[in-house]
């Protein structure tokens, strides 16, 4: 069973609760992180949270996760999903299993959002289930290894 999880959130997710509530809902990132931390603790695991609007900071955090012995990562890469070969390379380099999460259904949005650089190497992808997707991703990640 996974004992150490990392929850990563990419650009603009710090604005959850106020950014396009019709698309992203009213729940804040703090709400998501609090629920995720409690979910992991209830399963006997720890969960660290990190959000950045900067690709390099997210890459650095993925690299650090390897040294910290993180067992699995849940990530909402946000807009970097569709642009970041760097995030993909970081995940490939550290070989930590990860679940990709999207609050909205990226396939019901603009066509450029239909492609993910991460999905092909993720252990799973969840999209369109709102912030419940985080809960499902954490539950799945906790069972891996």
Coordinates of C-alpha atoms in Angstrom, one line a residue:
X1 CA 0.0 0.0 0.0
X2 CA 1.1 3.5 -0.8
X3 CA 2.3 5.4 2.3
X4 CA 3.5 8.7 0.9
X5 CA 1.5 10.7 -1.6
X6 CA 2.1 14.1 -3.3
X7 CA -0.7 16.2 -4.7
X8 CA 0.4 18.7 -7.4
X9 CA -1.7 21.4 -8.9
X10 CA -0.6 23.5 -11.9
X11 CA -1.3 27.0 -13.2
X12 CA -4.3 29.0 -12.1
X13 CA -5.6 26.3 -9.8
X14 CA -4.9 28.7 -6.9
X15 CA -7.9 30.6 -8.2
X16 CA -10.4 27.7 -7.6
X17 CA -13.6 28.9 -6.1
X18 CA -13.4 32.2 -8.0
X19 CA -12.2 31.3 -11.5
X20 CA -15.0 30.3 -13.9
X21 CA -17.2 28.7 -11.2
X22 CA -19.5 27.3 -13.9
X23 CA -16.6 25.2 -15.2
X24 CA -14.6 24.6 -12.0
X25 CA -17.1 24.9 -9.2
X26 CA -17.1 26.8 -6.0
X27 CA -14.7 24.7 -4.0
X28 CA -11.3 26.3 -3.3
X29 CA -7.9 24.8 -3.6
X30 CA -7.6 24.9 0.2
X31 CA -10.8 22.9 0.4
X32 CA -9.5 20.3 -2.1
X33 CA -6.1 20.0 -0.2
X34 CA -7.8 19.7 3.2
X35 CA -10.1 16.9 2.0
X36 CA -7.2 15.1 0.2
X37 CA -5.0 15.3 3.3
X38 CA -7.7 13.9 5.5
X39 CA -8.5 11.1 3.0
X40 CA -4.8 10.0 2.9
X41 CA -4.6 10.2 6.7
X42 CA -7.7 8.1 7.1
X43 CA -6.0 5.4 5.0
X44 CA -2.8 5.6 7.1
X45 CA -0.8 7.6 4.5
X46 CA 0.6 11.1 4.3
X47 CA -0.1 13.6 1.6
X48 CA 1.9 16.7 0.8
X49 CA 0.4 19.5 -1.4
X50 CA 2.1 21.8 -3.8
X51 CA 0.7 24.3 -6.3
X52 CA 2.6 26.5 -8.7
X53 CA 1.9 28.7 -11.7
X54 CA 5.4 27.9 -12.9
X55 CA 6.4 24.9 -14.9
X56 CA 9.9 24.7 -13.5
X57 CA 8.7 24.8 -9.9
X58 CA 6.4 21.8 -10.6
X59 CA 9.3 20.0 -12.3
X60 CA 11.6 20.7 -9.3
X61 CA 8.9 19.4 -7.0
X62 CA 8.6 16.2 -9.0
X63 CA 12.4 15.7 -8.8
X64 CA 12.3 16.3 -5.0
X65 CA 9.6 13.7 -4.6
X66 CA 12.0 11.0 -5.8
X67 CA 14.5 11.9 -3.0
X68 CA 11.7 12.1 -0.5
X69 CA 10.5 8.5 -1.2
X70 CA 7.1 9.6 -2.5
X71 CA 5.2 6.5 -3.6
X72 CA 2.6 8.1 -5.9
X73 CA 1.6 11.5 -7.2
X74 CA -1.8 12.9 -8.1
X75 CA -1.5 15.9 -10.5
X76 CA -3.8 18.3 -12.1
X77 CA -1.4 19.9 -14.5
X78 CA -4.0 22.4 -15.7
X79 CA -2.9 24.2 -18.9
X80 CA 0.5 22.5 -18.8
X81 CA -1.3 19.2 -19.7
X82 CA -1.4 20.4 -23.3
X83 CA 2.0 22.1 -23.6
X84 CA 4.6 20.6 -21.3
X85 CA 7.1 18.0 -22.5
X86 CA 9.1 19.0 -19.5
X87 CA 6.6 17.7 -17.0
X88 CA 6.4 14.5 -19.0
X89 CA 10.1 14.1 -19.0
X90 CA 10.3 14.8 -15.2
X91 CA 7.7 12.0 -14.6
X92 CA 9.6 9.6 -16.9
X93 CA 12.9 10.4 -15.1
X94 CA 11.7 9.8 -11.5
X95 CA 9.5 6.8 -12.4
X96 CA 7.0 7.6 -9.7
X97 CA 3.5 6.4 -10.6
X98 CA 1.0 9.2 -11.1
X99 CA -2.7 9.8 -11.8
X100 CA -3.7 12.8 -14.0
X101 CA -6.8 14.7 -12.9
X102 CA -8.8 17.4 -14.6
X103 CA -11.8 19.0 -12.9
X104 CA -13.5 19.8 -16.3
X105 CA -14.1 17.3 -19.1
X106 CA -11.2 18.4 -21.4
X107 CA -12.8 16.6 -24.3
X108 CA -15.9 18.8 -24.1
X109 CA -13.7 21.9 -24.3
X110 CA -11.6 23.6 -27.0
X111 CA -9.9 21.1 -29.3
X112 CA -6.4 22.1 -28.2
X113 CA -7.3 20.8 -24.8
X114 CA -8.0 17.3 -26.1
X115 CA -4.3 16.3 -26.2
X116 CA -2.3 15.5 -23.0
X117 CA 1.4 15.0 -22.9
X118 CA 1.0 13.1 -19.7
X119 CA -1.9 10.7 -20.2
X120 CA 0.2 8.1 -22.1
X121 CA 2.6 7.6 -19.1
X122 CA 0.0 8.1 -16.3
X123 CA -1.4 5.1 -14.5
X124 CA -4.8 6.6 -15.0
X125 CA -6.5 9.8 -16.0
X126 CA -9.7 11.2 -14.5
X127 CA -11.5 14.2 -16.1
X128 CA -14.9 15.8 -15.9
X129 CA -15.9 14.7 -12.4
X130 CA -15.3 18.0 -10.8
X131 CA -13.2 18.1 -7.6
X132 CA -14.5 14.6 -6.8
X133 CA -11.9 13.5 -9.4
X134 CA -9.2 14.2 -6.8
X135 CA -10.9 11.9 -4.3
X136 CA -11.1 9.1 -6.9
X137 CA -7.5 9.6 -7.9
X138 CA -6.2 9.5 -4.4
X139 CA -8.2 6.4 -3.6
X140 CA -6.7 4.7 -6.7
X141 CA -3.2 5.9 -6.0
X142 CA -3.4 4.6 -2.4
X143 CA -4.1 1.1 -3.8
X144 CA -1.1 1.1 -6.2
X145 CA 2.4 -0.4 -5.7

